[in-house]
Coordinates of C-alpha atoms and ligand atoms in Angstrom, one line a residue:
X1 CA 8.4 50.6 53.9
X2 CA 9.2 48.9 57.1
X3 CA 6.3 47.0 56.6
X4 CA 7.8 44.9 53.7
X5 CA 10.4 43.4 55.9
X6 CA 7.8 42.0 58.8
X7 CA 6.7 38.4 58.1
X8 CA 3.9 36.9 60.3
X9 CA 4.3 33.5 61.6
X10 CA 7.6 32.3 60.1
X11 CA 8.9 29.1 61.8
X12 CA 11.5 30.0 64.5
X13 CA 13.1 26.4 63.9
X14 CA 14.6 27.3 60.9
X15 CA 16.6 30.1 63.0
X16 CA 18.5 28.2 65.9
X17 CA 20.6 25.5 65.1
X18 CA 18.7 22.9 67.4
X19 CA 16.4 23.4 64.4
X20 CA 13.5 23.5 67.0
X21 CA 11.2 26.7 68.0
X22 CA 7.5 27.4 67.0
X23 CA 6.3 30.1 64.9
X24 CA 7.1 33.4 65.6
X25 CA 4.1 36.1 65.4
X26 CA 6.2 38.3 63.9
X27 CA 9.6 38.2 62.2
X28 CA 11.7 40.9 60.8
X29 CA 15.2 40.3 59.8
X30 CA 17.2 44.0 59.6
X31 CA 20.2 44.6 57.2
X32 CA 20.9 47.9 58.1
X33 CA 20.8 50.1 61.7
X34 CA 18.0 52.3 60.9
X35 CA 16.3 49.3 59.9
X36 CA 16.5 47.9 63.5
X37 CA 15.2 51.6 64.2
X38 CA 12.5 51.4 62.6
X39 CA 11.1 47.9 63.8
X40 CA 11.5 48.9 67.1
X41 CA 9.0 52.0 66.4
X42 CA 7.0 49.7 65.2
X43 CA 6.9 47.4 67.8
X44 CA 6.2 50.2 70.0
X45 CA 3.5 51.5 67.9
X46 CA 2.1 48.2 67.9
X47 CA 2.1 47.7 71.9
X48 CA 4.1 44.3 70.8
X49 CA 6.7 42.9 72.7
X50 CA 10.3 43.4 70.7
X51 CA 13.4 40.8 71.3
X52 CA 16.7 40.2 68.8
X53 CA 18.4 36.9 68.3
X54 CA 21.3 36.3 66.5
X55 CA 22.2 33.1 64.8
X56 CA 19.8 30.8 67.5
X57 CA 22.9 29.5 68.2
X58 CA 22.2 29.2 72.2
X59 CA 18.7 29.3 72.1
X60 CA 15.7 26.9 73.4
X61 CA 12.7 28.2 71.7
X62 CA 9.6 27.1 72.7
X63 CA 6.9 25.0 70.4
X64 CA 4.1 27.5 70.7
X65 CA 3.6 30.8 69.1
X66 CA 6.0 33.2 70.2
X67 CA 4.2 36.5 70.8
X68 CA 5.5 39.9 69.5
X69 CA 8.1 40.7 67.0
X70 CA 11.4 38.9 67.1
X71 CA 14.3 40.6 64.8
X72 CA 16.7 38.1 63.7
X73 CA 19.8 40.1 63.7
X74 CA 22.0 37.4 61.3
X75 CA 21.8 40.0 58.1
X76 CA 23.0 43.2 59.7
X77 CA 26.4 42.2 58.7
X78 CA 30.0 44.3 57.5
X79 CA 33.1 44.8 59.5
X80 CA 35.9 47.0 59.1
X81 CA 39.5 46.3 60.0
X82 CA 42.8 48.1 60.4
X83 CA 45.3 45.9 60.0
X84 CA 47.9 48.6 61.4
X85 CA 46.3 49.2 64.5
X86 CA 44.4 45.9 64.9
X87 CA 41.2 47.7 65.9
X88 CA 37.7 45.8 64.2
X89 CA 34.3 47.3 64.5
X90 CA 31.8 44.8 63.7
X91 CA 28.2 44.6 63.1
X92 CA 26.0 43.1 65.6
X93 CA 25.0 39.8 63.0
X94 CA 28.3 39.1 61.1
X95 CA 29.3 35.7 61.8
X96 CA 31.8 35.3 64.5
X97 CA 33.8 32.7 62.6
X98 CA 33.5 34.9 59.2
X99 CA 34.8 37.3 61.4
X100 CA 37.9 35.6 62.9
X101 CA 39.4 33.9 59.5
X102 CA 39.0 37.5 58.1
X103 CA 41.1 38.8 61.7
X104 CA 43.9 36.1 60.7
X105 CA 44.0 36.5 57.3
X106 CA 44.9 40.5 58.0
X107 CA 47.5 39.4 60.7
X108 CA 45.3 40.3 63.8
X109 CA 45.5 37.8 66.2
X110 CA 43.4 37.4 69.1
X111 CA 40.0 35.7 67.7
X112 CA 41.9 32.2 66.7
X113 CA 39.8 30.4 69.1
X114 CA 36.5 31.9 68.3
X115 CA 36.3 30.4 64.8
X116 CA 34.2 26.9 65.5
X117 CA 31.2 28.6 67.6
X118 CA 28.7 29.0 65.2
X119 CA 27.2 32.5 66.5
X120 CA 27.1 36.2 65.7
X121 CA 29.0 39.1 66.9
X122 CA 26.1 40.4 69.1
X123 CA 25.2 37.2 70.5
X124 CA 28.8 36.0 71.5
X125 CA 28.9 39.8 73.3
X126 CA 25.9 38.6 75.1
X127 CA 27.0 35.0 76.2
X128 CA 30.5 36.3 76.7
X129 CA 31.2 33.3 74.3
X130 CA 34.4 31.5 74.6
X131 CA 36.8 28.5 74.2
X132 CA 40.2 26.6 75.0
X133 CA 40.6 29.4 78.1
X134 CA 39.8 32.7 76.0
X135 CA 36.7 34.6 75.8
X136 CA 34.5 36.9 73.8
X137 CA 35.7 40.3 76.7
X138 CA 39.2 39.2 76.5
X139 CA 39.5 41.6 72.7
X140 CA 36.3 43.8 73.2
X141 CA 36.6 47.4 73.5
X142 CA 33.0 48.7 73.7
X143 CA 30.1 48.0 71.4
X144 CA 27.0 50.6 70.5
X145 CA 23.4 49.2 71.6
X146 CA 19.5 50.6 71.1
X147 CA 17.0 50.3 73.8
X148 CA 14.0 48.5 73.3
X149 CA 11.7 50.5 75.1
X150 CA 13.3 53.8 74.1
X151 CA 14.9 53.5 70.8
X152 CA 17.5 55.4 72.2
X153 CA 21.5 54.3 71.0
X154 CA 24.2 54.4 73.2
X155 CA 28.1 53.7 73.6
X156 CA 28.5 50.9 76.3
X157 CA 32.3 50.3 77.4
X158 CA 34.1 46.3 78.5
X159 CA 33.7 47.6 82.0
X160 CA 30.1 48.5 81.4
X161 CA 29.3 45.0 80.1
X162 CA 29.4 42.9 83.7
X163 CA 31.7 39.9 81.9
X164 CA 32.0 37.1 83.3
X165 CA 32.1 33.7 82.6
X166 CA 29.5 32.9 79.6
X167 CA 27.7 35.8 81.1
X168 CA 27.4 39.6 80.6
X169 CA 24.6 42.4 81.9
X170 CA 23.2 42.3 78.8
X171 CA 21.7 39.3 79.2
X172 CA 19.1 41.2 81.5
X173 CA 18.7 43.9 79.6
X174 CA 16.5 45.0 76.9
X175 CA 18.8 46.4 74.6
X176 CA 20.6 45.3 71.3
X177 CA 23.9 45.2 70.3
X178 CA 24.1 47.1 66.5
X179 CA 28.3 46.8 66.8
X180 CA 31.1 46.1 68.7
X181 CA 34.9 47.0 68.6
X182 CA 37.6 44.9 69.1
X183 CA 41.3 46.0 69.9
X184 CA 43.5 42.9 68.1
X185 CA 47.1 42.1 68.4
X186 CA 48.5 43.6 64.7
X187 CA 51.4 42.0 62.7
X188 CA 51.0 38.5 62.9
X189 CA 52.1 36.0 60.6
X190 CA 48.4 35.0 58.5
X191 CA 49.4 31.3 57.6
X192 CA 50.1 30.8 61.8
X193 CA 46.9 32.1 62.4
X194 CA 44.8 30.9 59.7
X195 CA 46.3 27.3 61.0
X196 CA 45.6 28.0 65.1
X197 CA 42.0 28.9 63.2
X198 CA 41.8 25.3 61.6
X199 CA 43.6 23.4 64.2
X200 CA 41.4 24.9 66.9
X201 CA 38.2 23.7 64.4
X202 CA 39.6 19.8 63.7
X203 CA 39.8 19.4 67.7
X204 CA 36.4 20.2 68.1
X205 CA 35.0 18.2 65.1
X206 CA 37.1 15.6 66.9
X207 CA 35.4 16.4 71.0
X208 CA 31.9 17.7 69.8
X209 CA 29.0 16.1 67.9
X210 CA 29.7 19.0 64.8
X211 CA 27.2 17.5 62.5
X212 CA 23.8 16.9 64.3
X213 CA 21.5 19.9 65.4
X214 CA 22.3 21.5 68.8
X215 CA 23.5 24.3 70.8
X216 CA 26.8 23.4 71.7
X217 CA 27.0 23.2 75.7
X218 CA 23.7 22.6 77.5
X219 CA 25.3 23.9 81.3
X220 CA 27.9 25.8 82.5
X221 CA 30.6 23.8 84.0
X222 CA 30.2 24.1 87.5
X223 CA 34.1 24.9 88.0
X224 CA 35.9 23.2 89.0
X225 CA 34.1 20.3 87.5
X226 CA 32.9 19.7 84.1
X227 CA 29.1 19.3 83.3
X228 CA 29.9 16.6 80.8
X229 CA 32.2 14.3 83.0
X230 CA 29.2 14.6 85.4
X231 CA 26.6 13.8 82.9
X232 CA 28.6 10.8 81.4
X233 CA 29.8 9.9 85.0
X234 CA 25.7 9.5 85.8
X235 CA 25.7 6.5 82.4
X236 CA 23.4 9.4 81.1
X237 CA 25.3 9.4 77.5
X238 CA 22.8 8.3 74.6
X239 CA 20.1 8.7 76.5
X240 CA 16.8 10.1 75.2
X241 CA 13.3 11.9 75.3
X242 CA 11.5 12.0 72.0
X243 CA 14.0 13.3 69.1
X244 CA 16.1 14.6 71.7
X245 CA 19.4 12.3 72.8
X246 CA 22.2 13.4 75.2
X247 CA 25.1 13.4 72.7
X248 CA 27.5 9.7 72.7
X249 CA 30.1 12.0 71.8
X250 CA 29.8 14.7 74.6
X251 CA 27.6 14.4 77.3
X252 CA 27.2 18.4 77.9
X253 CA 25.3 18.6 74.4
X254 CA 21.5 17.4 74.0
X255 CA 21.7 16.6 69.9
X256 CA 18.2 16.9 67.9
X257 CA 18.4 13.3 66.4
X258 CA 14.9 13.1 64.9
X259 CA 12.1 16.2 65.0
X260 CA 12.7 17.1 68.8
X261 CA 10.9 19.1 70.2
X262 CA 11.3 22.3 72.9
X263 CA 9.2 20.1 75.2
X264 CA 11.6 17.4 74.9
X265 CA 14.5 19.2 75.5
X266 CA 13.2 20.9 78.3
X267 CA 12.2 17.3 79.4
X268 CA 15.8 16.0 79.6
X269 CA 17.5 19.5 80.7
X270 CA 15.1 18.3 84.0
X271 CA 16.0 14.8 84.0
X272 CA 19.7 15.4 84.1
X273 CA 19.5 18.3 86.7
X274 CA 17.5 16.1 89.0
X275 CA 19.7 12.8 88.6
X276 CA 22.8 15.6 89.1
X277 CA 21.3 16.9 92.1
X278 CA 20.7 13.7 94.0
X279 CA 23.5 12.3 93.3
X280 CA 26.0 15.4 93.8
X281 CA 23.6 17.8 95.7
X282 CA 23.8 21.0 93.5
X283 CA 22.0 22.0 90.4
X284 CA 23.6 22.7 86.6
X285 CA 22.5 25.8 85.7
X286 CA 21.9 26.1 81.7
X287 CA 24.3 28.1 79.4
X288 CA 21.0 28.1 76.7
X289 CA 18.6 30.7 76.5
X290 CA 14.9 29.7 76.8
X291 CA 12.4 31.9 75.2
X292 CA 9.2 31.6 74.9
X293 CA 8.6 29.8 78.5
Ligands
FAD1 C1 28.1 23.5 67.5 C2 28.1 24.6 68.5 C3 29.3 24.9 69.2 C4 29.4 25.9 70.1 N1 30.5 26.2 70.8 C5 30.6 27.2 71.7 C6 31.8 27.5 72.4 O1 32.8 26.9 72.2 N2 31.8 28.5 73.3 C7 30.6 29.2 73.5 O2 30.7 30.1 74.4 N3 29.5 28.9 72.9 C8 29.4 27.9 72.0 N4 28.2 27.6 71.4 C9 27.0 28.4 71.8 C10 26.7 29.6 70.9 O3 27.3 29.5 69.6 C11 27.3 30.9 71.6 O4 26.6 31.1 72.8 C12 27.0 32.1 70.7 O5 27.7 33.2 71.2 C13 25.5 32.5 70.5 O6 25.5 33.5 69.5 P1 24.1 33.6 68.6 O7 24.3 34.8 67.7 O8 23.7 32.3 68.0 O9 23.1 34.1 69.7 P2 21.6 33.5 70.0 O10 21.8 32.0 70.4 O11 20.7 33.8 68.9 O12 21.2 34.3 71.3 C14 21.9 34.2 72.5 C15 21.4 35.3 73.5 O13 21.9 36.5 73.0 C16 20.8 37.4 72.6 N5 21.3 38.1 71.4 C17 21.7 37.6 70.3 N6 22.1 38.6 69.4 C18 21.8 39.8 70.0 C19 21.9 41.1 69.7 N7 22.4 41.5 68.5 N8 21.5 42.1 70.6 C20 21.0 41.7 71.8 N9 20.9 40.4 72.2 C21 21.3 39.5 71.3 C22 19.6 36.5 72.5 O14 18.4 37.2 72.8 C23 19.9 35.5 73.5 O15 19.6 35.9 74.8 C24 28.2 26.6 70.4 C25 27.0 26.3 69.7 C26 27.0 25.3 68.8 C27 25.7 25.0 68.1
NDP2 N1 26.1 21.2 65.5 C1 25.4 22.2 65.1 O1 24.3 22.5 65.5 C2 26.0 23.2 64.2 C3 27.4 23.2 63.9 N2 28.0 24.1 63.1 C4 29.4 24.1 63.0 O2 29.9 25.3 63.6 C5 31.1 25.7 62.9 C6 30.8 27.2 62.5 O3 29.8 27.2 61.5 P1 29.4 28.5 60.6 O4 29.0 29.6 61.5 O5 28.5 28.0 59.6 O6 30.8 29.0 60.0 P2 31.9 28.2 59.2 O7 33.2 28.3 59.9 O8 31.5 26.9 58.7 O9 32.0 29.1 57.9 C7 32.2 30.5 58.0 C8 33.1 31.0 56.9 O10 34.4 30.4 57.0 C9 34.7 29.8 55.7 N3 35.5 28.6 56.0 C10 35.0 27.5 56.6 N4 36.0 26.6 56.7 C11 37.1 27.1 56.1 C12 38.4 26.7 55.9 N5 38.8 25.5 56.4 N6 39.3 27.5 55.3 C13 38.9 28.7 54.9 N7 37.6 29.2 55.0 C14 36.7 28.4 55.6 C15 33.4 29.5 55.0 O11 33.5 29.6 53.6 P3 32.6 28.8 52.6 O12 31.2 29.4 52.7 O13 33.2 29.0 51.3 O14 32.6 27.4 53.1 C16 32.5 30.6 55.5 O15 32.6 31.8 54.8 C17 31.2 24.8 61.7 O16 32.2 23.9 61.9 C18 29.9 24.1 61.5 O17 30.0 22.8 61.0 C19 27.3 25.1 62.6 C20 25.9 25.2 62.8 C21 25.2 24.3 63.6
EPU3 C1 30.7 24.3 73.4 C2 30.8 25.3 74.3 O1 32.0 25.7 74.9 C3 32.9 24.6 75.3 C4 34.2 24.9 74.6 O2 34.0 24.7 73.2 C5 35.2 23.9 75.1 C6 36.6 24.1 74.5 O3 37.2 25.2 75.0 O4 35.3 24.0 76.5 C7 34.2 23.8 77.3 O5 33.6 22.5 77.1 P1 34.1 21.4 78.1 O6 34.5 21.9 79.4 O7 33.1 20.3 78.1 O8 35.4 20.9 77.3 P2 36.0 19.5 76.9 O9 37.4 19.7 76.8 O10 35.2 19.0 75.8 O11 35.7 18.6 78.2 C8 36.2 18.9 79.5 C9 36.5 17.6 80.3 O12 35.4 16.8 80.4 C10 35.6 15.5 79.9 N1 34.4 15.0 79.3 C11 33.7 15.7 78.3 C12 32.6 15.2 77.7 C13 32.1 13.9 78.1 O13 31.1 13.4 77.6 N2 32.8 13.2 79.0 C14 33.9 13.7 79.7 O14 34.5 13.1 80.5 C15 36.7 15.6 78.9 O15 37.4 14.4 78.7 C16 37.6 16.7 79.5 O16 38.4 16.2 80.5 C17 33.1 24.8 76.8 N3 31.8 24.6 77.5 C18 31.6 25.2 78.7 C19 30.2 24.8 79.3 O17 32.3 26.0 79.2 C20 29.6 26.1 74.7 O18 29.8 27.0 75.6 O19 28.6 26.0 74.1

């Protein structure tokens, strides 16, 4: 029964990593495909609005309920690897870090500098997640999606997906990513890649506030330029509303230093595109997803 999987108002704080986000009405987190099916049925059946995340990785959920039924795609997990031909079919909520030691430890190289992003397979497809010049479309092959509205699943292909950078089409679409394939570079040596993983995980425990809650970067770097020599270049560093602080370590991460709150993030995401704006005349635009606004 489908039923016995759909918890009513389960706090949506303890699913991103900003540790912030009211209840949701509804929570369901699937482990297998037809378990995704079947939610979506029953969302339909329920005339309730349906939406996945994956680890709330990139994610500003607001304080208040959130309506509908929001699936929580982090235990639809397995992966499969040839370490021959260096293809990898992943589910949709296996950890993207999980997944790249596993790559390196079967020679496959290709996912070294995924391995410090904190985020599932599905939602680094959908943010086009990447790091040190590489990126989640760089490997990907294709990955198999549901629609919402239909329950229909379908075959989408890189070309399909609209990458660019920390953007994808399926950031505007109802659909949800139940797997993806990678094609991998086979025949590696592991121990290299196992220490490109860890090297590529100390510099950012060294460059990025690692252990207080946030999302990793607040904007995209308006390129040329980077959003946090912009931010600190505005004296902005340390600065706070409420819980929430604009990271002493990097200025492009807003840190959850006591019980923040989504209004107070929201709060300073404002302050700093205003200050940004008068002082340089263009706006940051967020990397984080707001839900629930
Ligand atoms: C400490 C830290 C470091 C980070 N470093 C990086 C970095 O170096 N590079 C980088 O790009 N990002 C980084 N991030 C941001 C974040 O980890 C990535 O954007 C990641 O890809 C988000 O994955 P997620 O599973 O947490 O997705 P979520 O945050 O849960 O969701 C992101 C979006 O994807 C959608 N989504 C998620 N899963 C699915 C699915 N299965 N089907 C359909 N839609 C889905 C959600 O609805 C939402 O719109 C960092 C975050 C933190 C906290
Ligand atoms: N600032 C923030 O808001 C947050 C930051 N983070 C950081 O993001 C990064 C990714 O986090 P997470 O998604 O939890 O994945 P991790 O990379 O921490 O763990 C994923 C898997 O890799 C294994 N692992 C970790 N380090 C090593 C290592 N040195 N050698 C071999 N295996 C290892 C872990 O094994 P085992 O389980 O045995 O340890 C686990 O199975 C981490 O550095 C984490 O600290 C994560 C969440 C929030
Ligand atoms: C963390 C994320 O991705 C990160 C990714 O981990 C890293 C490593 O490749 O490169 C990007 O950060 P970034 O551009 O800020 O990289 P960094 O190398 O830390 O900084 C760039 C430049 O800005 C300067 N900088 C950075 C922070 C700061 O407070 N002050 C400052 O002057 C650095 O000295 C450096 O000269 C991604 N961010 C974006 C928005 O593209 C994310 O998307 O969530």
């Amino acid at each position: 029964m489908i039923q016995e999987i759909i918890k009513p108002l389960v706090s949506l704080g303890n699913f991103t990593t900003w540790r912030v986000g009211g209840p949701a009405e509804w929570l369901a987190e699937p482990q297998t495909i037809d378990e995704v099916k079947e939610l979506i049925t029953w969302s339909k059946n329920n005339n309730l609005r349906c939406q996945a995340i994956g680890a709330g990785s990139n994610l500003l959920i607001n304080d208040q309920i959130l309506k509908g039924i929001t699936l929580c795609m982090k235990k639809l997990q397995g992966c499969k690897i040839n370490n021959v031909s260096g293809s990898v079919i992943a589910l949709g909520g296996e950890s993207i870090p999980v997944l790249a030691r596993r790559a390196a430890k079967a020679g496959l190289h290709g996912l070294e500098w995924s391995v410090g992003i904190p985020g599932t397979v599905g939602g680094a497809v959908v943010m086009n997640a990447g790091a040190q010049g590489n990126c989640t479309a760089d490997r990907l092959h294709s990955v198999k999606v549901i629609s919402i509205k239909e329950g229909k699943e379908f075959e989408l292909t890189k070309k399909d997906l609209g990458f660019s950078y920390r953007n994808s089409v399926l950031q505007n679409e109802e659909l949800i990513v139940l797997s993806a394939r990678f094609e991998l570079e086979p025949g590696h040596d592991q121990n290299e890649l196992t220490r490109l993983t860890n090297s590529n995980l100390n510099h950012r425990l060294k460059t990025q506030p690692y252990n207080q809650p946030s999302c990793g970067s607040v904007f995209r770097n308006p390129e040329p330029l980077k959003a946090g020599q912009i931010i600190e270049g505005l004296g902005l560093k340390g600065f706070r509303i409420g819980g929430a602080e604009i990271s002493k370590i990097h200025a492009n991460f807003i840190v959850n230093t006591h019980h923040a709150t989504a209004k107070d993030i929201s709060k300073l995401i404002s302050i700093v595109q205003k200050k940004v704006l008068d002082v340089h005349g263009f706006i940051l635009q967020p990397e984080v997803k707001k839900i629930g606004f």
